[in-house]
Amino acid sequence: VLRYLGYNFGSRPPAVATGSTDANAGVIRGIPAISVGRSGGGDQHTLSEWADIESARIGTKQIILLTAALAEVAGGI
């Protein structure tokens, strides 16, 4: 997805900070899950939380492309 959008990181994408997600509830029960964040920002879950709008646009495109790719693999397209 990132290469399709024109990103070129060389051999590996950059490492990012990780955290807990709602996907954990399924994973601990053996249900495969994909957790995707769609934007940069800061101060999550506080009154001063903010999001970077441009990264949200790019993240939304990535999610749409990922969904389309998974649908194609599953025979849905």
XYZ file of N, CA and C in Angstrom:
231
model
N 0.834 -1.191 0.000
C 0.000 0.000 0.000
C 0.875 1.249 0.000
N 1.891 1.272 0.874
C 2.740 2.455 0.942
C 3.517 2.671 -0.352
N 4.004 1.589 -0.949
C 4.722 1.729 -2.220
C 3.778 2.250 -3.307
N 2.531 1.792 -3.311
C 1.549 2.255 -4.290
C 1.330 3.759 -4.153
N 1.347 4.259 -2.924
C 1.147 5.684 -2.680
C 2.405 6.507 -2.936
N 3.499 5.826 -3.329
C 4.703 6.559 -3.678
C 5.742 6.642 -2.584
N 5.539 5.939 -1.487
C 6.531 5.940 -0.422
C 7.632 4.947 -0.760
N 8.873 5.303 -0.481
C 9.987 4.394 -0.699
C 10.891 4.456 0.521
N 10.847 3.408 1.325
C 11.619 3.370 2.555
C 12.880 2.527 2.421
N 13.207 2.054 1.227
C 14.332 1.146 1.090
C 13.876 -0.266 1.385
N 14.614 -0.972 2.209
C 14.286 -2.376 2.458
C 13.206 -2.562 3.517
N 13.069 -1.618 4.454
C 12.077 -1.771 5.521
C 11.419 -0.431 5.834
N 10.119 -0.440 6.143
C 9.474 0.798 6.587
C 10.060 1.235 7.928
N 9.944 2.512 8.268
C 10.480 2.974 9.547
C 9.702 2.380 10.719
N 10.392 2.161 11.821
C 9.738 1.661 13.032
C 8.901 2.776 13.638
N 7.772 2.409 14.201
C 6.904 3.383 14.852
C 6.570 2.893 16.252
N 6.135 3.801 17.085
C 5.721 3.424 18.433
C 4.477 2.548 18.358
N 4.362 1.606 19.254
C 3.196 0.730 19.281
C 2.388 0.997 20.536
N 1.202 0.472 20.564
C 0.352 0.641 21.727
C -0.761 -0.374 21.719
N -1.620 -0.272 22.676
C -2.748 -1.183 22.786
C -3.839 -0.767 21.802
N -4.559 -1.753 21.267
C -5.659 -1.460 20.350
C -6.858 -2.327 20.706
N -8.003 -2.002 20.140
C -9.194 -2.825 20.332
C -9.046 -4.188 19.668
N -8.082 -4.321 18.751
C -7.847 -5.612 18.100
C -7.370 -6.661 19.099
N -6.803 -6.230 20.211
C -6.297 -7.180 21.210
C -7.380 -8.119 21.718
N -8.612 -7.648 21.806
C -9.703 -8.488 22.320
C -9.897 -9.725 21.457
N -9.814 -9.589 20.154
C -9.938 -10.741 19.268
C -8.684 -11.586 19.231
N -7.539 -10.936 19.216
C -6.268 -11.654 19.113
C -6.084 -12.618 20.278
N -6.412 -12.191 21.491
C -6.225 -13.091 22.638
C -7.185 -14.273 22.594
N -8.212 -14.189 21.758
C -9.155 -15.302 21.578
C -8.849 -16.107 20.313
N -7.708 -15.817 19.692
C -7.308 -16.560 18.507
C -7.932 -16.079 17.213
N -8.538 -14.907 17.226
C -9.157 -14.347 16.023
C -8.142 -13.418 15.348
N -7.750 -13.717 14.101
C -6.782 -12.848 13.420
C -7.327 -11.424 13.292
N -6.450 -10.448 13.414
C -6.881 -9.054 13.345
C -5.793 -8.199 12.718
N -6.214 -7.133 12.091
C -5.303 -6.117 11.575
C -5.721 -4.805 12.221
N -4.774 -4.128 12.816
C -5.047 -2.834 13.421
C -4.323 -1.772 12.606
N -5.061 -0.775 12.156
C -4.491 0.244 11.290
C -4.783 1.613 11.879
N -3.739 2.388 12.100
C -3.918 3.781 12.497
C -3.979 4.631 11.247
N -4.718 5.723 11.288
C -4.868 6.480 10.050
C -4.290 7.881 10.088
N -3.778 8.340 11.225
C -3.223 9.692 11.214
C -2.239 9.901 12.352
N -1.434 10.917 12.162
C -0.553 11.352 13.229
C -1.275 12.357 14.101
N -0.788 12.527 15.278
C -1.389 13.482 16.192
C -0.714 13.397 17.535
N -1.398 13.862 18.538
C -0.815 13.822 19.867
C -1.848 14.024 20.949
N -1.402 13.836 22.168
C -2.239 14.014 23.367
C -3.517 13.176 23.310
N -3.385 11.937 22.788
C -4.551 11.071 22.646
C -5.278 10.883 23.978
N -6.597 10.851 23.881
C -7.492 10.599 25.006
C -7.399 11.680 26.084
N -7.087 12.902 25.671
C -7.093 14.038 26.590
C -7.935 15.151 25.967
N -8.211 16.190 26.727
C -8.977 17.321 26.200
C -8.196 18.107 25.155
N -6.873 17.944 25.121
C -6.065 18.660 24.130
C -5.635 17.769 22.964
N -6.344 16.644 22.759
C -6.020 15.736 21.653
C -6.104 16.470 20.320
N -5.190 16.156 19.424
C -5.193 16.775 18.107
C -4.785 15.750 17.058
N -5.171 16.011 15.798
C -4.822 15.127 14.686
C -4.291 15.961 13.532
N -3.319 15.419 12.828
C -2.768 16.048 11.636
C -3.663 15.680 10.452
N -4.339 16.655 9.880
C -5.333 16.405 8.832
C -4.708 15.788 7.585
N -3.548 16.275 7.143
C -2.933 15.725 5.930
C -2.578 14.255 6.120
N -2.058 13.879 7.290
C -1.743 12.464 7.503
C -3.023 11.635 7.572
N -4.128 12.241 7.998
C -5.411 11.519 8.011
C -5.880 11.233 6.586
N -5.663 12.167 5.676
C -6.021 11.928 4.267
C -5.209 10.764 3.697
N -3.908 10.782 3.938
C -3.041 9.706 3.447
C -3.425 8.388 4.107
N -3.659 8.411 5.414
C -4.041 7.194 6.131
C -5.345 6.610 5.632
N -6.298 7.464 5.298
C -7.575 6.985 4.763
C -7.369 6.302 3.416
N -6.516 6.869 2.566
C -6.198 6.225 1.285
C -5.562 4.855 1.517
N -4.666 4.775 2.492
C -4.008 3.500 2.789
C -5.022 2.449 3.228
N -5.975 2.836 4.057
C -6.990 1.891 4.538
C -7.878 1.425 3.384
N -8.256 2.340 2.497
C -9.072 1.957 1.337
C -8.311 0.976 0.452
N -7.033 1.258 0.187
C -6.228 0.357 -0.643
C -6.026 -0.996 0.029
N -5.800 -1.007 1.334
C -5.645 -2.267 2.063
C -6.928 -3.081 1.991
N -8.064 -2.429 2.182
C -9.354 -3.115 2.112
C -9.585 -3.704 0.723
N -9.283 -2.926 -0.315
C -9.446 -3.423 -1.686
C -8.516 -4.598 -1.956
N -7.279 -4.519 -1.478
C -6.325 -5.612 -1.683
C -6.783 -6.875 -0.970
N -7.273 -6.738 0.256
C -7.751 -7.907 0.999
C -8.997 -8.496 0.346
N -9.871 -7.645 -0.185
C -11.068 -8.141 -0.868
C -10.681 -8.909 -2.123
N -9.671 -8.437 -2.831
C -9.217 -9.122 -4.038
C -8.629 -10.484 -3.691
N -7.840 -10.550 -2.630
C -7.262 -11.823 -2.190
C -8.362 -12.801 -1.806
N -9.423 -12.281 -1.184
C -10.533 -13.130 -0.742
C -11.497 -13.455 -1.883
N -11.249 -12.923 -3.067
C -12.110 -13.204 -4.216
C -13.309 -12.292 -4.316
N -13.277 -11.166 -3.605
C -14.421 -10.267 -3.601
C -14.414 -9.233 -4.701
N -13.316 -9.101 -5.425
C -13.264 -8.103 -6.505
C -13.069 -8.815 -7.819
